[in-house]
Amino acid sequence: MKPTIALTKGRLEKQFIAFLESIDFDVVPLVNKGRKLRVETDTLQFIFAKGPDVTTYVEHGIADLGIVGGDILAEFQPDVYNLFPLPFGHCRMAVATEQGQVWSNQKKKIASKYTGITKEFFKDKGESVDIIKLEGSVELAPILGLADAIVDIVETGTTLKENGLVIKEEFFSFSARCIANRSSLKIKRAELTPIIDRFQKQGENV
């Protein structure tokens, strides 16, 4: 059976396909996949999923390798090998508030999809906060009065600016990561090592 790579859909997917092309992998089936969630090339099989699901597929051995953002690994802490960073998917984690908001000393409400990361960040600062979990469009929370601030990933900052928010503090920089199933690295070492080595070597050369 061909080695299987679980790939995060969306932005990381496009960046990873460009990365594969740069090291002479066959990417035509990936570019022309349409709505397919599982695609095979001459040498590999790919499955496409949301970031948290990528780690689940890798952890349970459905996929041998995975390409996922470092934010997902920090938030969910899956039982996988976190092999190395890749030269794309660079983002920051940041606290953002409404423009001109006074940051009071009262207990704050923080909205985020990343509740684990948020909890640890404020715990390390010695601050007690109420964390409100949201799955999307967290920028709305301060605007509508649900929260005093948000914790979210930032790439360019455009979305924050367009919604009247400003970054108060950045505290975590990350990139895409290559992860592996623990058993696969032992059982399929001969098949996976050349792939891993090519990924790592190209990443170091960029």
JSON list of C-alpha atoms in Angstrom, two decimals:
[
{"chain": "A", "resi": 1, "resn": "MET", "atom": "CA", "xyz": [0.00, 0.00, 0.00]},
{"chain": "A", "resi": 2, "resn": "LYS", "atom": "CA", "xyz": [1.28, 3.48, -0.88]},
{"chain": "A", "resi": 3, "resn": "PRO", "atom": "CA", "xyz": [2.30, 5.78, 1.96]},
{"chain": "A", "resi": 4, "resn": "THR", "atom": "CA", "xyz": [-0.58, 8.05, 2.94]},
{"chain": "A", "resi": 5, "resn": "ILE", "atom": "CA", "xyz": [-0.30, 11.75, 3.74]},
{"chain": "A", "resi": 6, "resn": "ALA", "atom": "CA", "xyz": [-3.12, 13.65, 5.46]},
{"chain": "A", "resi": 7, "resn": "LEU", "atom": "CA", "xyz": [-3.20, 17.23, 4.25]},
{"chain": "A", "resi": 8, "resn": "THR", "atom": "CA", "xyz": [-4.92, 20.26, 5.76]},
{"chain": "A", "resi": 9, "resn": "LYS", "atom": "CA", "xyz": [-7.46, 21.64, 3.30]},
{"chain": "A", "resi": 10, "resn": "GLY", "atom": "CA", "xyz": [-7.32, 25.24, 2.11]},
{"chain": "A", "resi": 11, "resn": "ARG", "atom": "CA", "xyz": [-4.32, 27.54, 2.38]},
{"chain": "A", "resi": 12, "resn": "LEU", "atom": "CA", "xyz": [-1.87, 24.89, 3.61]},
{"chain": "A", "resi": 13, "resn": "GLU", "atom": "CA", "xyz": [-3.05, 22.52, 0.89]},
{"chain": "A", "resi": 14, "resn": "LYS", "atom": "CA", "xyz": [-2.14, 24.99, -1.86]},
{"chain": "A", "resi": 15, "resn": "GLN", "atom": "CA", "xyz": [1.18, 25.86, -0.26]},
{"chain": "A", "resi": 16, "resn": "PHE", "atom": "CA", "xyz": [2.09, 22.20, 0.22]},
{"chain": "A", "resi": 17, "resn": "ILE", "atom": "CA", "xyz": [1.25, 21.34, -3.40]},
{"chain": "A", "resi": 18, "resn": "ALA", "atom": "CA", "xyz": [3.60, 24.13, -4.52]},
{"chain": "A", "resi": 19, "resn": "PHE", "atom": "CA", "xyz": [6.22, 22.73, -2.13]},
{"chain": "A", "resi": 20, "resn": "LEU", "atom": "CA", "xyz": [5.78, 19.22, -3.61]},
{"chain": "A", "resi": 21, "resn": "GLU", "atom": "CA", "xyz": [6.13, 20.58, -7.12]},
{"chain": "A", "resi": 22, "resn": "SER", "atom": "CA", "xyz": [9.39, 22.26, -6.15]},
{"chain": "A", "resi": 23, "resn": "ILE", "atom": "CA", "xyz": [10.88, 18.86, -5.29]},
{"chain": "A", "resi": 24, "resn": "ASP", "atom": "CA", "xyz": [9.61, 17.17, -8.46]},
{"chain": "A", "resi": 25, "resn": "PHE", "atom": "CA", "xyz": [6.67, 15.19, -7.10]},
{"chain": "A", "resi": 26, "resn": "ASP", "atom": "CA", "xyz": [3.75, 14.53, -9.43]},
{"chain": "A", "resi": 27, "resn": "VAL", "atom": "CA", "xyz": [1.13, 17.09, -8.39]},
{"chain": "A", "resi": 28, "resn": "VAL", "atom": "CA", "xyz": [-1.22, 16.96, -11.39]},
{"chain": "A", "resi": 29, "resn": "PRO", "atom": "CA", "xyz": [-3.73, 14.64, -9.63]},
{"chain": "A", "resi": 30, "resn": "LEU", "atom": "CA", "xyz": [-3.75, 17.00, -6.64]},
{"chain": "A", "resi": 31, "resn": "VAL", "atom": "CA", "xyz": [-4.27, 20.14, -8.69]},
{"chain": "A", "resi": 32, "resn": "ASN", "atom": "CA", "xyz": [-7.08, 18.54, -10.69]},
{"chain": "A", "resi": 33, "resn": "LYS", "atom": "CA", "xyz": [-8.79, 16.70, -7.82]},
{"chain": "A", "resi": 34, "resn": "GLY", "atom": "CA", "xyz": [-12.02, 18.73, -7.84]},
{"chain": "A", "resi": 35, "resn": "ARG", "atom": "CA", "xyz": [-14.01, 17.88, -4.70]},
{"chain": "A", "resi": 36, "resn": "LYS", "atom": "CA", "xyz": [-12.31, 14.54, -4.08]},
{"chain": "A", "resi": 37, "resn": "LEU", "atom": "CA", "xyz": [-11.13, 14.01, -0.51]},
{"chain": "A", "resi": 38, "resn": "ARG", "atom": "CA", "xyz": [-8.79, 11.12, -1.37]},
{"chain": "A", "resi": 39, "resn": "VAL", "atom": "CA", "xyz": [-6.35, 11.21, -4.28]},
{"chain": "A", "resi": 40, "resn": "GLU", "atom": "CA", "xyz": [-3.58, 8.91, -5.47]},
{"chain": "A", "resi": 41, "resn": "THR", "atom": "CA", "xyz": [-0.45, 9.80, -7.41]},
{"chain": "A", "resi": 42, "resn": "ASP", "atom": "CA", "xyz": [2.11, 7.37, -8.80]},
{"chain": "A", "resi": 43, "resn": "THR", "atom": "CA", "xyz": [3.83, 7.02, -5.45]},
{"chain": "A", "resi": 44, "resn": "LEU", "atom": "CA", "xyz": [1.57, 8.44, -2.72]},
{"chain": "A", "resi": 45, "resn": "GLN", "atom": "CA", "xyz": [-1.98, 8.58, -1.45]},
{"chain": "A", "resi": 46, "resn": "PHE", "atom": "CA", "xyz": [-3.39, 11.82, -0.03]},
{"chain": "A", "resi": 47, "resn": "ILE", "atom": "CA", "xyz": [-6.42, 12.49, 2.13]},
{"chain": "A", "resi": 48, "resn": "PHE", "atom": "CA", "xyz": [-7.74, 16.01, 2.68]},
{"chain": "A", "resi": 49, "resn": "ALA", "atom": "CA", "xyz": [-9.23, 17.12, 6.00]},
{"chain": "A", "resi": 50, "resn": "LYS", "atom": "CA", "xyz": [-9.52, 19.98, 8.47]},
{"chain": "A", "resi": 51, "resn": "GLY", "atom": "CA", "xyz": [-6.44, 20.58, 10.61]},
{"chain": "A", "resi": 52, "resn": "PRO", "atom": "CA", "xyz": [-7.64, 18.87, 13.82]},
{"chain": "A", "resi": 53, "resn": "ASP", "atom": "CA", "xyz": [-8.85, 15.88, 11.79]},
{"chain": "A", "resi": 54, "resn": "VAL", "atom": "CA", "xyz": [-5.45, 15.56, 10.10]},
{"chain": "A", "resi": 55, "resn": "THR", "atom": "CA", "xyz": [-3.88, 14.92, 13.50]},
{"chain": "A", "resi": 56, "resn": "THR", "atom": "CA", "xyz": [-6.60, 12.36, 14.30]},
{"chain": "A", "resi": 57, "resn": "TYR", "atom": "CA", "xyz": [-6.02, 10.43, 11.08]},
{"chain": "A", "resi": 58, "resn": "VAL", "atom": "CA", "xyz": [-2.27, 10.39, 11.72]},
{"chain": "A", "resi": 59, "resn": "GLU", "atom": "CA", "xyz": [-2.62, 9.48, 15.40]},
{"chain": "A", "resi": 60, "resn": "HIS", "atom": "CA", "xyz": [-4.84, 6.49, 14.55]},
{"chain": "A", "resi": 61, "resn": "GLY", "atom": "CA", "xyz": [-2.64, 5.28, 11.70]},
{"chain": "A", "resi": 62, "resn": "ILE", "atom": "CA", "xyz": [-5.05, 6.03, 8.86]},
{"chain": "A", "resi": 63, "resn": "ALA", "atom": "CA", "xyz": [-2.36, 8.34, 7.50]},
{"chain": "A", "resi": 64, "resn": "ASP", "atom": "CA", "xyz": [1.37, 7.77, 7.89]},
{"chain": "A", "resi": 65, "resn": "LEU", "atom": "CA", "xyz": [2.32, 11.44, 7.63]},
{"chain": "A", "resi": 66, "resn": "GLY", "atom": "CA", "xyz": [0.44, 14.70, 8.05]},
{"chain": "A", "resi": 67, "resn": "ILE", "atom": "CA", "xyz": [0.87, 18.34, 7.10]},
{"chain": "A", "resi": 68, "resn": "VAL", "atom": "CA", "xyz": [-0.68, 20.60, 9.71]},
{"chain": "A", "resi": 69, "resn": "GLY", "atom": "CA", "xyz": [-0.25, 24.02, 11.30]},
{"chain": "A", "resi": 70, "resn": "GLY", "atom": "CA", "xyz": [1.79, 24.34, 14.46]},
{"chain": "A", "resi": 71, "resn": "ASP", "atom": "CA", "xyz": [-1.23, 26.00, 16.08]},
{"chain": "A", "resi": 72, "resn": "ILE", "atom": "CA", "xyz": [-3.21, 22.76, 15.80]},
{"chain": "A", "resi": 73, "resn": "LEU", "atom": "CA", "xyz": [-0.44, 20.77, 17.47]},
{"chain": "A", "resi": 74, "resn": "ALA", "atom": "CA", "xyz": [-0.18, 23.28, 20.31]},
{"chain": "A", "resi": 75, "resn": "GLU", "atom": "CA", "xyz": [-3.95, 23.35, 20.83]},
{"chain": "A", "resi": 76, "resn": "PHE", "atom": "CA", "xyz": [-4.78, 19.64, 20.64]},
{"chain": "A", "resi": 77, "resn": "GLN", "atom": "CA", "xyz": [-1.42, 18.02, 21.55]},
{"chain": "A", "resi": 78, "resn": "PRO", "atom": "CA", "xyz": [-2.00, 14.79, 19.59]},
{"chain": "A", "resi": 79, "resn": "ASP", "atom": "CA", "xyz": [0.07, 11.66, 20.21]},
{"chain": "A", "resi": 80, "resn": "VAL", "atom": "CA", "xyz": [2.17, 11.88, 17.04]},
{"chain": "A", "resi": 81, "resn": "TYR", "atom": "CA", "xyz": [5.77, 12.51, 16.10]},
{"chain": "A", "resi": 82, "resn": "ASN", "atom": "CA", "xyz": [6.24, 16.23, 15.44]},
{"chain": "A", "resi": 83, "resn": "LEU", "atom": "CA", "xyz": [9.06, 15.82, 12.95]},
{"chain": "A", "resi": 84, "resn": "PHE", "atom": "CA", "xyz": [10.10, 19.25, 11.66]},
{"chain": "A", "resi": 85, "resn": "PRO", "atom": "CA", "xyz": [8.85, 22.64, 10.42]},
{"chain": "A", "resi": 86, "resn": "LEU", "atom": "CA", "xyz": [8.09, 23.29, 6.77]},
{"chain": "A", "resi": 87, "resn": "PRO", "atom": "CA", "xyz": [8.92, 26.52, 4.92]},
{"chain": "A", "resi": 88, "resn": "PHE", "atom": "CA", "xyz": [5.34, 27.76, 4.56]},
{"chain": "A", "resi": 89, "resn": "GLY", "atom": "CA", "xyz": [2.23, 28.43, 6.63]},
{"chain": "A", "resi": 90, "resn": "HIS", "atom": "CA", "xyz": [3.91, 31.10, 8.74]},
{"chain": "A", "resi": 91, "resn": "CYS", "atom": "CA", "xyz": [1.52, 32.78, 11.19]},
{"chain": "A", "resi": 92, "resn": "ARG", "atom": "CA", "xyz": [1.44, 34.30, 14.66]},
{"chain": "A", "resi": 93, "resn": "MET", "atom": "CA", "xyz": [-0.91, 33.91, 17.58]},
{"chain": "A", "resi": 94, "resn": "ALA", "atom": "CA", "xyz": [-2.05, 37.23, 18.95]},
{"chain": "A", "resi": 95, "resn": "VAL", "atom": "CA", "xyz": [-4.32, 38.98, 21.41]},
{"chain": "A", "resi": 96, "resn": "ALA", "atom": "CA", "xyz": [-6.43, 41.61, 19.63]},
{"chain": "A", "resi": 97, "resn": "THR", "atom": "CA", "xyz": [-8.87, 44.22, 20.89]},
{"chain": "A", "resi": 98, "resn": "GLU", "atom": "CA", "xyz": [-11.01, 46.98, 19.43]},
{"chain": "A", "resi": 99, "resn": "GLN", "atom": "CA", "xyz": [-9.18, 50.11, 18.34]},
{"chain": "A", "resi": 100, "resn": "GLY", "atom": "CA", "xyz": [-8.95, 52.55, 21.24]},
{"chain": "A", "resi": 101, "resn": "GLN", "atom": "CA", "xyz": [-10.20, 50.14, 23.90]},
{"chain": "A", "resi": 102, "resn": "VAL", "atom": "CA", "xyz": [-8.84, 50.78, 27.38]},
{"chain": "A", "resi": 103, "resn": "TRP", "atom": "CA", "xyz": [-7.38, 47.56, 28.81]},
{"chain": "A", "resi": 104, "resn": "SER", "atom": "CA", "xyz": [-8.75, 47.60, 32.36]},
{"chain": "A", "resi": 105, "resn": "ASN", "atom": "CA", "xyz": [-7.58, 45.64, 35.38]},
{"chain": "A", "resi": 106, "resn": "GLN", "atom": "CA", "xyz": [-10.91, 43.87, 35.75]},
{"chain": "A", "resi": 107, "resn": "LYS", "atom": "CA", "xyz": [-11.29, 40.19, 34.87]},
{"chain": "A", "resi": 108, "resn": "LYS", "atom": "CA", "xyz": [-11.48, 39.96, 31.11]},
{"chain": "A", "resi": 109, "resn": "LYS", "atom": "CA", "xyz": [-13.50, 37.86, 28.70]},
{"chain": "A", "resi": 110, "resn": "ILE", "atom": "CA", "xyz": [-11.43, 36.37, 25.88]},
{"chain": "A", "resi": 111, "resn": "ALA", "atom": "CA", "xyz": [-13.01, 34.75, 22.82]},
{"chain": "A", "resi": 112, "resn": "SER", "atom": "CA", "xyz": [-11.06, 32.19, 20.83]},
{"chain": "A", "resi": 113, "resn": "LYS", "atom": "CA", "xyz": [-11.16, 28.97, 18.88]},
{"chain": "A", "resi": 114, "resn": "TYR", "atom": "CA", "xyz": [-7.88, 28.12, 20.61]},
{"chain": "A", "resi": 115, "resn": "THR", "atom": "CA", "xyz": [-9.07, 27.75, 24.18]},
{"chain": "A", "resi": 116, "resn": "GLY", "atom": "CA", "xyz": [-6.14, 25.57, 25.27]},
{"chain": "A", "resi": 117, "resn": "ILE", "atom": "CA", "xyz": [-3.50, 27.96, 23.96]},
{"chain": "A", "resi": 118, "resn": "THR", "atom": "CA", "xyz": [-5.40, 30.92, 25.39]},
{"chain": "A", "resi": 119, "resn": "LYS", "atom": "CA", "xyz": [-5.69, 29.32, 28.82]},
{"chain": "A", "resi": 120, "resn": "GLU", "atom": "CA", "xyz": [-1.96, 28.55, 28.98]},
{"chain": "A", "resi": 121, "resn": "PHE", "atom": "CA", "xyz": [-0.96, 32.00, 27.75]},
{"chain": "A", "resi": 122, "resn": "PHE", "atom": "CA", "xyz": [-2.91, 33.88, 30.40]},
{"chain": "A", "resi": 123, "resn": "LYS", "atom": "CA", "xyz": [-1.98, 31.33, 33.07]},
{"chain": "A", "resi": 124, "resn": "ASP", "atom": "CA", "xyz": [1.71, 31.97, 32.34]},
{"chain": "A", "resi": 125, "resn": "LYS", "atom": "CA", "xyz": [1.04, 35.70, 32.69]},
{"chain": "A", "resi": 126, "resn": "GLY", "atom": "CA", "xyz": [-0.64, 35.10, 36.04]},
{"chain": "A", "resi": 127, "resn": "GLU", "atom": "CA", "xyz": [-3.96, 36.47, 34.80]},
{"chain": "A", "resi": 128, "resn": "SER", "atom": "CA", "xyz": [-7.36, 34.92, 35.40]},
{"chain": "A", "resi": 129, "resn": "VAL", "atom": "CA", "xyz": [-9.71, 35.31, 32.42]},
{"chain": "A", "resi": 130, "resn": "ASP", "atom": "CA", "xyz": [-13.04, 33.92, 31.27]},
{"chain": "A", "resi": 131, "resn": "ILE", "atom": "CA", "xyz": [-12.58, 32.10, 27.96]},
{"chain": "A", "resi": 132, "resn": "ILE", "atom": "CA", "xyz": [-15.43, 31.92, 25.46]},
{"chain": "A", "resi": 133, "resn": "LYS", "atom": "CA", "xyz": [-15.08, 29.31, 22.72]},
{"chain": "A", "resi": 134, "resn": "LEU", "atom": "CA", "xyz": [-16.05, 30.33, 19.20]},
{"chain": "A", "resi": 135, "resn": "GLU", "atom": "CA", "xyz": [-15.53, 28.32, 16.02]},
{"chain": "A", "resi": 136, "resn": "GLY", "atom": "CA", "xyz": [-15.35, 31.13, 13.49]},
{"chain": "A", "resi": 137, "resn": "SER", "atom": "CA", "xyz": [-15.39, 34.90, 12.92]},
{"chain": "A", "resi": 138, "resn": "VAL", "atom": "CA", "xyz": [-14.01, 35.59, 16.38]},
{"chain": "A", "resi": 139, "resn": "GLU", "atom": "CA", "xyz": [-13.47, 39.20, 15.28]},
{"chain": "A", "resi": 140, "resn": "LEU", "atom": "CA", "xyz": [-17.18, 39.77, 15.96]},
{"chain": "A", "resi": 141, "resn": "ALA", "atom": "CA", "xyz": [-16.87, 39.04, 19.68]},
{"chain": "A", "resi": 142, "resn": "PRO", "atom": "CA", "xyz": [-15.39, 42.41, 20.80]},
{"chain": "A", "resi": 143, "resn": "ILE", "atom": "CA", "xyz": [-17.51, 44.34, 18.30]},
{"chain": "A", "resi": 144, "resn": "LEU", "atom": "CA", "xyz": [-20.75, 42.85, 19.64]},
{"chain": "A", "resi": 145, "resn": "GLY", "atom": "CA", "xyz": [-19.72, 43.05, 23.28]},
{"chain": "A", "resi": 146, "resn": "LEU", "atom": "CA", "xyz": [-19.32, 39.32, 23.85]},
{"chain": "A", "resi": 147, "resn": "ALA", "atom": "CA", "xyz": [-15.67, 39.60, 24.82]},
{"chain": "A", "resi": 148, "resn": "ASP", "atom": "CA", "xyz": [-13.02, 42.19, 25.67]},
{"chain": "A", "resi": 149, "resn": "ALA", "atom": "CA", "xyz": [-10.50, 40.64, 23.31]},
{"chain": "A", "resi": 150, "resn": "ILE", "atom": "CA", "xyz": [-9.79, 37.68, 21.09]},
{"chain": "A", "resi": 151, "resn": "VAL", "atom": "CA", "xyz": [-6.92, 35.26, 20.68]},
{"chain": "A", "resi": 152, "resn": "ASP", "atom": "CA", "xyz": [-6.48, 34.15, 17.09]},
{"chain": "A", "resi": 153, "resn": "ILE", "atom": "CA", "xyz": [-3.95, 33.36, 14.40]},
{"chain": "A", "resi": 154, "resn": "VAL", "atom": "CA", "xyz": [-2.71, 36.29, 12.34]},
{"chain": "A", "resi": 155, "resn": "GLU", "atom": "CA", "xyz": [-1.06, 36.08, 8.93]},
{"chain": "A", "resi": 156, "resn": "THR", "atom": "CA", "xyz": [-1.28, 39.57, 7.43]},
{"chain": "A", "resi": 157, "resn": "GLY", "atom": "CA", "xyz": [-3.54, 41.33, 9.95]},
{"chain": "A", "resi": 158, "resn": "THR", "atom": "CA", "xyz": [-5.89, 42.50, 7.20]},
{"chain": "A", "resi": 159, "resn": "THR", "atom": "CA", "xyz": [-9.00, 40.85, 8.66]},
{"chain": "A", "resi": 160, "resn": "LEU", "atom": "CA", "xyz": [-8.37, 42.43, 12.05]},
{"chain": "A", "resi": 161, "resn": "LYS", "atom": "CA", "xyz": [-7.86, 45.88, 10.54]},
{"chain": "A", "resi": 162, "resn": "GLU", "atom": "CA", "xyz": [-10.99, 45.64, 8.39]},
{"chain": "A", "resi": 163, "resn": "ASN", "atom": "CA", "xyz": [-13.02, 44.86, 11.51]},
{"chain": "A", "resi": 164, "resn": "GLY", "atom": "CA", "xyz": [-11.59, 47.67, 13.63]},
{"chain": "A", "resi": 165, "resn": "LEU", "atom": "CA", "xyz": [-9.31, 45.48, 15.75]},
{"chain": "A", "resi": 166, "resn": "VAL", "atom": "CA", "xyz": [-5.66, 45.98, 16.63]},
{"chain": "A", "resi": 167, "resn": "ILE", "atom": "CA", "xyz": [-3.03, 43.57, 17.90]},
{"chain": "A", "resi": 168, "resn": "LYS", "atom": "CA", "xyz": [-2.28, 44.09, 21.57]},
{"chain": "A", "resi": 169, "resn": "GLU", "atom": "CA", "xyz": [0.30, 41.34, 21.94]},
{"chain": "A", "resi": 170, "resn": "GLU", "atom": "CA", "xyz": [1.84, 38.57, 19.85]},
{"chain": "A", "resi": 171, "resn": "PHE", "atom": "CA", "xyz": [3.07, 35.51, 21.72]},
{"chain": "A", "resi": 172, "resn": "PHE", "atom": "CA", "xyz": [3.49, 32.48, 19.45]},
{"chain": "A", "resi": 173, "resn": "SER", "atom": "CA", "xyz": [4.96, 32.15, 15.95]},
{"chain": "A", "resi": 174, "resn": "PHE", "atom": "CA", "xyz": [4.60, 28.94, 14.00]},
{"chain": "A", "resi": 175, "resn": "SER", "atom": "CA", "xyz": [4.64, 27.34, 10.56]},
{"chain": "A", "resi": 176, "resn": "ALA", "atom": "CA", "xyz": [3.30, 24.22, 8.94]},
{"chain": "A", "resi": 177, "resn": "ARG", "atom": "CA", "xyz": [4.71, 21.03, 10.42]},
{"chain": "A", "resi": 178, "resn": "CYS", "atom": "CA", "xyz": [5.33, 17.52, 9.15]},
{"chain": "A", "resi": 179, "resn": "ILE", "atom": "CA", "xyz": [4.00, 14.94, 11.61]},
{"chain": "A", "resi": 180, "resn": "ALA", "atom": "CA", "xyz": [4.08, 11.14, 11.58]},
{"chain": "A", "resi": 181, "resn": "ASN", "atom": "CA", "xyz": [2.27, 8.18, 13.06]},
{"chain": "A", "resi": 182, "resn": "ARG", "atom": "CA", "xyz": [4.48, 6.52, 15.66]},
{"chain": "A", "resi": 183, "resn": "SER", "atom": "CA", "xyz": [3.96, 2.97, 14.42]},
{"chain": "A", "resi": 184, "resn": "SER", "atom": "CA", "xyz": [4.31, 3.89, 10.76]},
{"chain": "A", "resi": 185, "resn": "LEU", "atom": "CA", "xyz": [7.80, 5.26, 11.33]},
{"chain": "A", "resi": 186, "resn": "LYS", "atom": "CA", "xyz": [8.86, 1.83, 12.56]},
{"chain": "A", "resi": 187, "resn": "ILE", "atom": "CA", "xyz": [6.84, -0.48, 10.30]},
{"chain": "A", "resi": 188, "resn": "LYS", "atom": "CA", "xyz": [7.17, 1.56, 7.08]},
{"chain": "A", "resi": 189, "resn": "ARG", "atom": "CA", "xyz": [10.56, 3.10, 7.69]},
{"chain": "A", "resi": 190, "resn": "ALA", "atom": "CA", "xyz": [11.96, 2.01, 4.32]},
{"chain": "A", "resi": 191, "resn": "GLU", "atom": "CA", "xyz": [9.08, 3.65, 2.41]},
{"chain": "A", "resi": 192, "resn": "LEU", "atom": "CA", "xyz": [8.77, 6.78, 4.54]},
{"chain": "A", "resi": 193, "resn": "THR", "atom": "CA", "xyz": [12.40, 7.74, 5.13]},
{"chain": "A", "resi": 194, "resn": "PRO", "atom": "CA", "xyz": [13.10, 8.87, 1.53]},
{"chain": "A", "resi": 195, "resn": "ILE", "atom": "CA", "xyz": [9.94, 11.01, 1.53]},
{"chain": "A", "resi": 196, "resn": "ILE", "atom": "CA", "xyz": [10.69, 12.55, 4.91]},
{"chain": "A", "resi": 197, "resn": "ASP", "atom": "CA", "xyz": [14.29, 13.23, 3.90]},
{"chain": "A", "resi": 198, "resn": "ARG", "atom": "CA", "xyz": [13.20, 15.02, 0.71]},
{"chain": "A", "resi": 199, "resn": "PHE", "atom": "CA", "xyz": [10.72, 17.16, 2.63]},
{"chain": "A", "resi": 200, "resn": "GLN", "atom": "CA", "xyz": [13.26, 18.05, 5.29]},
{"chain": "A", "resi": 201, "resn": "LYS", "atom": "CA", "xyz": [16.11, 18.75, 2.87]},
{"chain": "A", "resi": 202, "resn": "GLN", "atom": "CA", "xyz": [13.97, 21.05, 0.71]},
{"chain": "A", "resi": 203, "resn": "GLY", "atom": "CA", "xyz": [12.69, 22.84, 3.79]},
{"chain": "A", "resi": 204, "resn": "GLU", "atom": "CA", "xyz": [16.23, 23.56, 4.92]},
{"chain": "A", "resi": 205, "resn": "ASN", "atom": "CA", "xyz": [17.20, 24.84, 1.48]},
{"chain": "A", "resi": 206, "resn": "VAL", "atom": "CA", "xyz": [14.41, 27.42, 1.26]}
]
